[in-house]
XYZ file of C-alpha atoms in Angstrom:
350
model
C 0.000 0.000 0.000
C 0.872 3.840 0.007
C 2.185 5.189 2.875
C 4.040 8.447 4.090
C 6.600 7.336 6.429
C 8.749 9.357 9.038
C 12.355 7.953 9.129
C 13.791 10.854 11.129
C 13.022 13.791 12.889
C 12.760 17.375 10.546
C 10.807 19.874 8.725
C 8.265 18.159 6.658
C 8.509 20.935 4.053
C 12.129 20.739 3.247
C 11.562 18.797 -0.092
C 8.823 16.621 -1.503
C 8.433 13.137 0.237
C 9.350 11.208 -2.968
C 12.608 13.047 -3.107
C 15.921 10.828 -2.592
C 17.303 13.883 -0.821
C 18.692 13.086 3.092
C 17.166 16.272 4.359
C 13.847 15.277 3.930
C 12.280 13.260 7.296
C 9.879 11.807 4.772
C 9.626 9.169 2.534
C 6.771 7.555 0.492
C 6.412 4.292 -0.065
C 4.600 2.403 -2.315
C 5.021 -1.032 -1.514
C 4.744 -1.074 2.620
C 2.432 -3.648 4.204
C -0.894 -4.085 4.827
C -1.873 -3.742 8.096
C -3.388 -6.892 9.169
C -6.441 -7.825 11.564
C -5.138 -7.879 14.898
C -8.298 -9.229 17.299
C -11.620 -10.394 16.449
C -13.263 -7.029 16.419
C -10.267 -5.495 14.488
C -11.490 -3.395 11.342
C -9.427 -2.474 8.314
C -10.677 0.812 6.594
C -9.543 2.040 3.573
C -9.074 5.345 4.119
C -10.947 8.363 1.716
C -9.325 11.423 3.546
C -7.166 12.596 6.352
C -6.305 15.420 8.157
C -2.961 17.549 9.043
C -3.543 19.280 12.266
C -0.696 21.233 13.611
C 0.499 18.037 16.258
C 1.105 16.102 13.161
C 3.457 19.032 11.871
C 5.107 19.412 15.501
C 5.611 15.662 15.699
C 7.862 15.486 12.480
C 9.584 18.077 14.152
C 10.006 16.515 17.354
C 8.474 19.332 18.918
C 5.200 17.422 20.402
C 4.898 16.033 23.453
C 4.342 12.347 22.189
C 7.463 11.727 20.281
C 6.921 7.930 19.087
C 9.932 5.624 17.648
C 11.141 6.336 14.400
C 10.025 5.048 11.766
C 6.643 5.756 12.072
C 3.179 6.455 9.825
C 1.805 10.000 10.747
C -1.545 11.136 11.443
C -4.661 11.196 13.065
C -8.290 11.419 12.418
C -9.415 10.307 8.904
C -12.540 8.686 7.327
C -12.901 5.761 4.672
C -14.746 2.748 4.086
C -14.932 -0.498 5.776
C -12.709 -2.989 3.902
C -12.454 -5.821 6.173
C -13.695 -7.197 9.729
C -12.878 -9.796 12.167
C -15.169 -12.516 12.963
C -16.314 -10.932 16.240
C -17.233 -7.416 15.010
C -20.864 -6.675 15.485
C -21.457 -3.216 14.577
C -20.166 -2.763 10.937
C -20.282 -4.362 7.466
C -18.123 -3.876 4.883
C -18.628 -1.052 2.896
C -19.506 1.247 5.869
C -18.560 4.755 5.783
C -16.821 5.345 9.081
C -14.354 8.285 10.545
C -12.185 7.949 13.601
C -8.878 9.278 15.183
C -5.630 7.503 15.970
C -2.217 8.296 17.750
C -0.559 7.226 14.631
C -0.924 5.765 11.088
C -3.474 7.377 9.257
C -1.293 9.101 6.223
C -1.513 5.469 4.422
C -4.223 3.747 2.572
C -5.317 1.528 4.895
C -5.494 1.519 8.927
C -6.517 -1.221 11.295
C -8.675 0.236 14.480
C -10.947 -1.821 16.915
C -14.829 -1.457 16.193
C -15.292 0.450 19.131
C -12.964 2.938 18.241
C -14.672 3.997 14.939
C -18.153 6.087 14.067
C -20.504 5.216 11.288
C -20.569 7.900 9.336
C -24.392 9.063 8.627
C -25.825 9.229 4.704
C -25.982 12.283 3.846
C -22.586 13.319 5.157
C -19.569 14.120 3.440
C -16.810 11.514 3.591
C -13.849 13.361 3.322
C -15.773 16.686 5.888
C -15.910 13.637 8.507
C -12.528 12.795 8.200
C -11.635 16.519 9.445
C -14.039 16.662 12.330
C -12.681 14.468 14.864
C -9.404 16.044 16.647
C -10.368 19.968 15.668
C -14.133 20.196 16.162
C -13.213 17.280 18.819
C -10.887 19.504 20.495
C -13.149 22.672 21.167
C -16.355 20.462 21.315
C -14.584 18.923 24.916
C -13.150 22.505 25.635
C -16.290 24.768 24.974
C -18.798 22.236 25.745
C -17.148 19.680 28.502
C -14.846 21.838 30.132
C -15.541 25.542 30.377
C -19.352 24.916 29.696
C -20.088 27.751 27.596
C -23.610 29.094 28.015
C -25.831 31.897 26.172
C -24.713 35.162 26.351
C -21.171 34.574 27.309
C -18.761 36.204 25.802
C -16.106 33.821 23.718
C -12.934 35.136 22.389
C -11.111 32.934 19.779
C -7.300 33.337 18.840
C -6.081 31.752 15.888
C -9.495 31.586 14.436
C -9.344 31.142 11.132
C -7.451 27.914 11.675
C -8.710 24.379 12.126
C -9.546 24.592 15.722
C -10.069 27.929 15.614
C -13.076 27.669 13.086
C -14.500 24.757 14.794
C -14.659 27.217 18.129
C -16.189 29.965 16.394
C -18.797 27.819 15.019
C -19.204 25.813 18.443
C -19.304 29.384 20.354
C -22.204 30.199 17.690
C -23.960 27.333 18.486
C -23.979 27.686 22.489
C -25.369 31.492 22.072
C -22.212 33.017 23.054
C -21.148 36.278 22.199
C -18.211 35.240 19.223
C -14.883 37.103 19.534
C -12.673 36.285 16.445
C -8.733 37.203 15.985
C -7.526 36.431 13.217
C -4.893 37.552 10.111
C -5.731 39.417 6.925
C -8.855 40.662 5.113
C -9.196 37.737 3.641
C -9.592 35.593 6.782
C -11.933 38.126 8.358
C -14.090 38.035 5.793
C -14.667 34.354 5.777
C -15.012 34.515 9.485
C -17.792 37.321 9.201
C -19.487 35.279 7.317
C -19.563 32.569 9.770
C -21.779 35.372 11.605
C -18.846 36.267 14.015
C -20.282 39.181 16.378
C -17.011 41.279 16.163
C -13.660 40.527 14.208
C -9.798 41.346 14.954
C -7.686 42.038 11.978
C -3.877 41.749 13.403
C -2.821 43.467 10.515
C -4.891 46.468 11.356
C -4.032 47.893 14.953
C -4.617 46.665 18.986
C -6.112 43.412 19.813
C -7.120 44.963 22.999
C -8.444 48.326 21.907
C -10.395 46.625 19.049
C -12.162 44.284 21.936
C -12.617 47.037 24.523
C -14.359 48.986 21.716
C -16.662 46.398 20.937
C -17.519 45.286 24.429
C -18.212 49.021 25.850
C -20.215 49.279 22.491
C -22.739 46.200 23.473
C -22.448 47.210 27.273
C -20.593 44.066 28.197
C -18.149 43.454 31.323
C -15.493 41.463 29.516
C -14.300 38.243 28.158
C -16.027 35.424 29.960
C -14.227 32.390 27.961
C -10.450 33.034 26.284
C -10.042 30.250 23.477
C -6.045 30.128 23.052
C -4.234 27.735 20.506
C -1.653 30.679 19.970
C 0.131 31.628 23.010
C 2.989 33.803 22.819
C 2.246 37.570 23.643
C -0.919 36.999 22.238
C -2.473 35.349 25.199
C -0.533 38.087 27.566
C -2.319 41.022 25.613
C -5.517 39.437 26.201
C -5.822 38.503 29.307
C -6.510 42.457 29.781
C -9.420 41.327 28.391
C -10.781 38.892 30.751
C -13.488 39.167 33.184
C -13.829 38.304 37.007
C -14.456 34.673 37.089
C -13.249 34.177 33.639
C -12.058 30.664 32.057
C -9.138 30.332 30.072
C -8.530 27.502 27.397
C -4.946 26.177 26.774
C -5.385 24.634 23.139
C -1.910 24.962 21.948
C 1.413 27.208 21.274
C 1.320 27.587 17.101
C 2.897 30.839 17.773
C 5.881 28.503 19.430
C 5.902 30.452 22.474
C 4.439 29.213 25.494
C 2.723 31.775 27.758
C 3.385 32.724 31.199
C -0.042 32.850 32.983
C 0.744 35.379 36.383
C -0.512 32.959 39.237
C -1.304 36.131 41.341
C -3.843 38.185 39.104
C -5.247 34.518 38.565
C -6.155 34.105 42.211
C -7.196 37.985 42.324
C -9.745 37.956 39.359
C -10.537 34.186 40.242
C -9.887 32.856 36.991
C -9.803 29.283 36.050
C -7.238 27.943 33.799
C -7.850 24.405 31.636
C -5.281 22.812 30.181
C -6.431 21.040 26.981
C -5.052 17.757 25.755
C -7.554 16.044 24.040
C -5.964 12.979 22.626
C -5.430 12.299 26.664
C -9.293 11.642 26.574
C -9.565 8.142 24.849
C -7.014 7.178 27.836
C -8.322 8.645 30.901
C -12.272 9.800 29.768
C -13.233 7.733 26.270
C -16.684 7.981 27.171
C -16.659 12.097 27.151
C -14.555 11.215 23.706
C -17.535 9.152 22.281
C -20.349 10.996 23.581
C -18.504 14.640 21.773
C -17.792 12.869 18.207
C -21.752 11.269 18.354
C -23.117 14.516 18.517
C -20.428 16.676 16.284
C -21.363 14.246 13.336
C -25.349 14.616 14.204
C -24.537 18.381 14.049
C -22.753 17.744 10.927
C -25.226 15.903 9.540
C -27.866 18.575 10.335
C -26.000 21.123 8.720
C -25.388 23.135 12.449
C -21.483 22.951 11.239
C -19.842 22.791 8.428
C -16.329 21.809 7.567
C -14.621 24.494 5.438
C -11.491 22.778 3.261
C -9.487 25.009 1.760
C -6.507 22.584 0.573
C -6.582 19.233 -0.537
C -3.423 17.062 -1.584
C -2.353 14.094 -2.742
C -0.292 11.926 -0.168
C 2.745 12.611 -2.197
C 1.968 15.976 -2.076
C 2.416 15.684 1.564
C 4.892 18.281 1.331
C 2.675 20.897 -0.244
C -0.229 19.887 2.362
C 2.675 20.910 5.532
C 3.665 23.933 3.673
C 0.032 25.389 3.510
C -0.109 24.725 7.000
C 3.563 26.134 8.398
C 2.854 29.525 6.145
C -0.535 30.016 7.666
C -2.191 30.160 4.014
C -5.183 27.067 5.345
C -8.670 29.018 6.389
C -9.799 25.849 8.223
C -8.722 22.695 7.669
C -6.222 21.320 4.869
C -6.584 17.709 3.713
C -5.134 14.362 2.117
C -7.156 12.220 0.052
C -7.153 9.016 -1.946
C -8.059 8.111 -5.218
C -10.617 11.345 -6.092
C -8.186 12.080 -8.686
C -7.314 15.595 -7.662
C -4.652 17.106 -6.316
C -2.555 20.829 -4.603
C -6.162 21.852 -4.736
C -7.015 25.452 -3.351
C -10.600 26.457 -2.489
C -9.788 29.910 -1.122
């Protein structure tokens, strides 16, 4: 089968995959093995499309906190068909349309996961949409909805949010009644999150994150920021915590600006704010049934049209490459993609 493989630790955007060049951590290969059945309720699903998210980038790196044994498959969520079952698996046939997540292994055209570990996905729902859902709408579905516990009228502010988490928050936010806070980069990005029907945008390219907020909130006669949605970090989350109300939560998603925040214990205890850390792949260790429960309803939302999945790149796996370059440069509104056999390729829908 085809399958991206990892042989050492570097920047996935160096050269193309295929290349023979040592500077490349990649390599794709045609011919590696099948993944076999490994229990009776093992599935094999051939997989239709799979997501980069930002871990995936950091763990070519060797920047992410799970750094697994070279060589290794990348990747994590991804949707395909059922293409083979063991003789105790109850709840799927093959042919199924299913999505799910792994730690690794799901830049290759096949994967092997346990029944109980995959979703059906409904008719009606886009194949290759599902296989983006589960680790960013995943990720602020367990953060907005689990953890802080967003409620009407709140106010939500949303770094980063024109990326893949980022989007999936905004939308979230919109669908829990809060007040929606976007910052984001460039016209072209605020447009697209206006249209989302974001109550107040922050152009970074266009003056103070914090005067741009406090303008808005005196304008709608609100006390502050009541949830702070932060995949950034850097001095981005230091400017707006100025933001934050008494009583105000604070979601650590991530560090894509590679700069991990200092978070003053003192003003913390002062304004008695409450500060969640975020790892959601720790979930389907410690809380799979919060896991299960979170991807059941994001695809019935899906399904219902209540979110949609917005891809703006899609690649070929030996495009791989390109697919980490859209992602390092910041040019992806939402969520950039690999698929199989669709026959298209270095896409753009921007």
């Amino acid at each position: 089968m085809e399958a991206l493989l990892c042989k050492k630790i570097g920047d996935p955007t160096v050269v193309p995959p295929t290349s023979s060049d040592d500077s490349s951590p990649l390599t794709l290969s045609t011919s590696h093995p099948i993944p076999q059945l490994n229990s009776p309720t093992a599935i094999r699903v051939r997989v239709k499309a799979t997501s980069l998210n930002y871990a995936n980038y950091l763990q070519i790196l060797g920047k992410y906190q799970e750094k697994p044994p070279l060589p290794f498959i990348p990747g994590s969520d991804y949707s395909g068909l059922v293409e083979s079952v063991g003789p105790g698996v109850s709840k799927f046939r093959v042919g199924d349309p299913v999505c799910s997540f792994a730690g690794l292994g799901s830049f290759a055209q096949f994967i092997v996961a346990d029944e109980s570990e995959l979703f059906r996905v409904p008719d009606g729902c886009d194949l290759v949409a599902a296989g983006a859902l589960p680790v960013a709408y995943g990720t602020s579905h367990v953060a907005l909805v689990h953890r802080a516990q967003l409620t009407s009228g709140q106010v939500l502010l949303v770094l980063g949010a024109a990326g893949g988490v980022g989007v999936s928050a905004v939308q979230i936010g919109k669908l829990c009644g809060a007040i929606v806070i976007a910052v984001a980069r460039g016209a072209e990005k605020v447009q697209f999150l206006e249209s989302l029907g974001v109550d107040h945008v922050v152009d970074l390219t266009k003056g103070s994150v914090t005067e741009s907020v406090k303008g808005f909130l005196k304008a709608r006669k609100l006390r502050g920021v009541d949830v702070l949605y932060d995949p950034v970090g850097g001095k981005l989350t230091k400017e707006t915590m100025k933001l934050l109300s008494w009583g105000a939560k604070i979601l650590v998603i991530g560090f894509a600006s590679g700069e991990i925040p200092v978070i003053p214990a003192n003003i913390a205890l002062v304004k008695n704010w409450t500060i969640h850390g975020l790892y959601w792949g720790s979930y389907k260790t410690h809380r799979p049934a919060v896991l299960e429960d979170s991807l059941k309803e994001l695809l019935s939302w899906l399904t219902r049209g209540l979110i949609t999945i917005h891809i703006s790149h899609t690649y070929s796996l030996p495009e791989a490459n390109l697919a980490f370059s859209a992602l390092k440069d910041r040019k992806v509104i939402g969520k950039v993609m690999i698929t199989f056999d669709d026959g298209n390729s270095a896409r753009s829908k921007l």
